[in-house]
Amino acid sequence: MVSHDCLISPQVVVVVTDGIKDVNDAPKFRVFSTALKAVSHVVAAGVAGNGYTAVQRRLQRAELGQIASSPRDRFFEASFDDLRNHVAPIARRACPL
């Protein structure tokens, strides 16, 4: 049987994205991701942008890491179809019930 550490938090946010932030949004991104984590627990899920290079995919993973509250709260897959396989683990991280 697999054991999962569950997070109990009154404020949980799940962020789903398929892109990389625009260079003009970088200052807002830092401010908002920090502020969001200050008031809630953030689970970040992302998919590789269509046609993205390996460098762009690494950037996506890094940005998800900046959004997520912890490395365990970051999920990254090649497509939304692949991400569907992680719905149960994402739900368990967001709500332990």
mmCIF file of C-alpha atoms in Angstrom:
data_model
loop_
_atom_site.group_PDB
_atom_site.id
_atom_site.type_symbol
_atom_site.label_atom_id
_atom_site.label_comp_id
_atom_site.label_asym_id
_atom_site.label_seq_id
_atom_site.Cartn_x
_atom_site.Cartn_y
_atom_site.Cartn_z
ATOM 1 C CA MET A 1 0.000 0.000 0.000
ATOM 2 C CA VAL A 2 1.298 3.454 -0.912
ATOM 3 C CA SER A 3 1.339 6.051 1.830
ATOM 4 C CA HIS A 4 0.859 9.722 1.000
ATOM 5 C CA ASP A 5 1.615 12.639 3.267
ATOM 6 C CA CYS A 6 -1.520 14.738 3.154
ATOM 7 C CA LEU A 7 -1.566 18.450 3.506
ATOM 8 C CA ILE A 8 -4.302 19.958 5.635
ATOM 9 C CA SER A 9 -4.846 23.609 4.812
ATOM 10 C CA PRO A 10 -7.924 25.803 4.779
ATOM 11 C CA GLN A 11 -6.676 27.581 1.633
ATOM 12 C CA VAL A 12 -5.474 25.455 -1.261
ATOM 13 C CA VAL A 13 -5.037 26.719 -4.821
ATOM 14 C CA VAL A 14 -4.420 24.526 -7.860
ATOM 15 C CA VAL A 15 -2.782 26.394 -10.756
ATOM 16 C CA VAL A 16 -2.852 24.755 -14.206
ATOM 17 C CA THR A 17 -0.797 26.226 -17.039
ATOM 18 C CA ASP A 18 0.564 25.355 -20.460
ATOM 19 C CA GLY A 19 2.923 28.218 -21.091
ATOM 20 C CA ILE A 20 5.895 30.295 -20.095
ATOM 21 C CA LYS A 21 5.434 33.722 -18.597
ATOM 22 C CA ASP A 22 5.985 36.690 -20.871
ATOM 23 C CA VAL A 23 9.181 38.645 -20.168
ATOM 24 C CA ASN A 24 7.036 41.705 -19.384
ATOM 25 C CA ASP A 25 5.179 39.732 -16.705
ATOM 26 C CA ALA A 26 8.298 38.633 -14.791
ATOM 27 C CA PRO A 27 8.065 41.258 -12.013
ATOM 28 C CA LYS A 28 4.329 40.588 -11.478
ATOM 29 C CA PHE A 29 4.928 36.842 -11.591
ATOM 30 C CA ARG A 30 7.393 36.988 -8.696
ATOM 31 C CA VAL A 31 5.164 39.270 -6.617
ATOM 32 C CA PHE A 32 1.964 37.311 -7.194
ATOM 33 C CA SER A 33 3.439 33.831 -6.787
ATOM 34 C CA THR A 34 5.065 34.878 -3.509
ATOM 35 C CA ALA A 35 1.863 36.546 -2.283
ATOM 36 C CA LEU A 36 -0.265 33.543 -3.235
ATOM 37 C CA LYS A 37 2.008 31.167 -1.323
ATOM 38 C CA ALA A 38 1.868 33.490 1.692
ATOM 39 C CA VAL A 39 -1.903 33.026 2.043
ATOM 40 C CA SER A 40 -2.471 29.534 0.637
ATOM 41 C CA HIS A 41 -0.902 26.236 -0.235
ATOM 42 C CA VAL A 42 -0.282 26.095 -3.997
ATOM 43 C CA VAL A 43 -0.292 22.969 -6.152
ATOM 44 C CA ALA A 44 1.015 23.755 -9.651
ATOM 45 C CA ALA A 45 0.286 21.565 -12.660
ATOM 46 C CA GLY A 46 1.630 22.221 -16.119
ATOM 47 C CA VAL A 47 1.949 20.742 -19.550
ATOM 48 C CA ALA A 48 4.648 21.283 -22.141
ATOM 49 C CA GLY A 49 3.688 23.987 -24.579
ATOM 50 C CA ASN A 50 2.985 22.693 -28.070
ATOM 51 C CA GLY A 51 6.225 22.797 -30.050
ATOM 52 C CA TYR A 52 8.355 23.947 -27.093
ATOM 53 C CA THR A 53 12.064 23.112 -27.149
ATOM 54 C CA ALA A 54 13.819 21.229 -24.359
ATOM 55 C CA VAL A 55 15.094 24.565 -23.015
ATOM 56 C CA GLN A 56 11.571 25.972 -22.928
ATOM 57 C CA ARG A 57 10.272 22.864 -21.149
ATOM 58 C CA ARG A 58 13.012 23.227 -18.495
ATOM 59 C CA LEU A 59 11.935 26.851 -18.065
ATOM 60 C CA GLN A 60 8.335 25.715 -17.637
ATOM 61 C CA ARG A 61 9.358 23.238 -14.922
ATOM 62 C CA ALA A 62 11.348 25.946 -13.154
ATOM 63 C CA GLU A 63 8.414 28.346 -13.260
ATOM 64 C CA LEU A 64 6.095 25.665 -11.878
ATOM 65 C CA GLY A 65 8.593 25.271 -9.055
ATOM 66 C CA GLN A 66 8.341 28.982 -8.337
ATOM 67 C CA ILE A 67 4.549 28.752 -8.259
ATOM 68 C CA ALA A 68 4.224 25.549 -6.192
ATOM 69 C CA SER A 69 4.554 25.562 -2.432
ATOM 70 C CA SER A 70 7.003 22.649 -2.535
ATOM 71 C CA PRO A 71 8.606 20.306 -5.088
ATOM 72 C CA ARG A 72 6.006 17.659 -4.182
ATOM 73 C CA ASP A 73 3.302 20.121 -5.224
ATOM 74 C CA ARG A 74 4.617 20.468 -8.791
ATOM 75 C CA PHE A 75 3.271 18.264 -11.583
ATOM 76 C CA PHE A 76 4.566 18.520 -15.168
ATOM 77 C CA GLU A 77 3.552 16.378 -18.135
ATOM 78 C CA ALA A 78 3.873 16.384 -21.911
ATOM 79 C CA SER A 79 0.153 16.956 -22.534
ATOM 80 C CA PHE A 80 -3.178 17.525 -20.833
ATOM 81 C CA ASP A 81 -4.025 13.885 -21.609
ATOM 82 C CA ASP A 82 -0.905 12.803 -19.682
ATOM 83 C CA LEU A 83 -1.739 15.223 -16.869
ATOM 84 C CA ARG A 84 -5.089 13.452 -16.431
ATOM 85 C CA ASN A 85 -3.151 10.518 -14.977
ATOM 86 C CA HIS A 86 -2.175 12.807 -12.091
ATOM 87 C CA VAL A 87 -5.647 14.026 -11.156
ATOM 88 C CA ALA A 88 -5.846 11.707 -8.132
ATOM 89 C CA PRO A 89 -2.393 12.672 -6.751
ATOM 90 C CA ILE A 90 -3.150 16.367 -7.336
ATOM 91 C CA ALA A 91 -6.472 16.001 -5.552
ATOM 92 C CA ARG A 92 -4.807 14.209 -2.636
ATOM 93 C CA ARG A 93 -2.269 17.064 -2.298
ATOM 94 C CA ALA A 94 -5.086 19.630 -2.432
ATOM 95 C CA CYS A 95 -7.614 17.864 -0.206
ATOM 96 C CA PRO A 96 -6.756 14.934 2.034
ATOM 97 C CA LEU A 97 -10.373 13.790 2.490
#
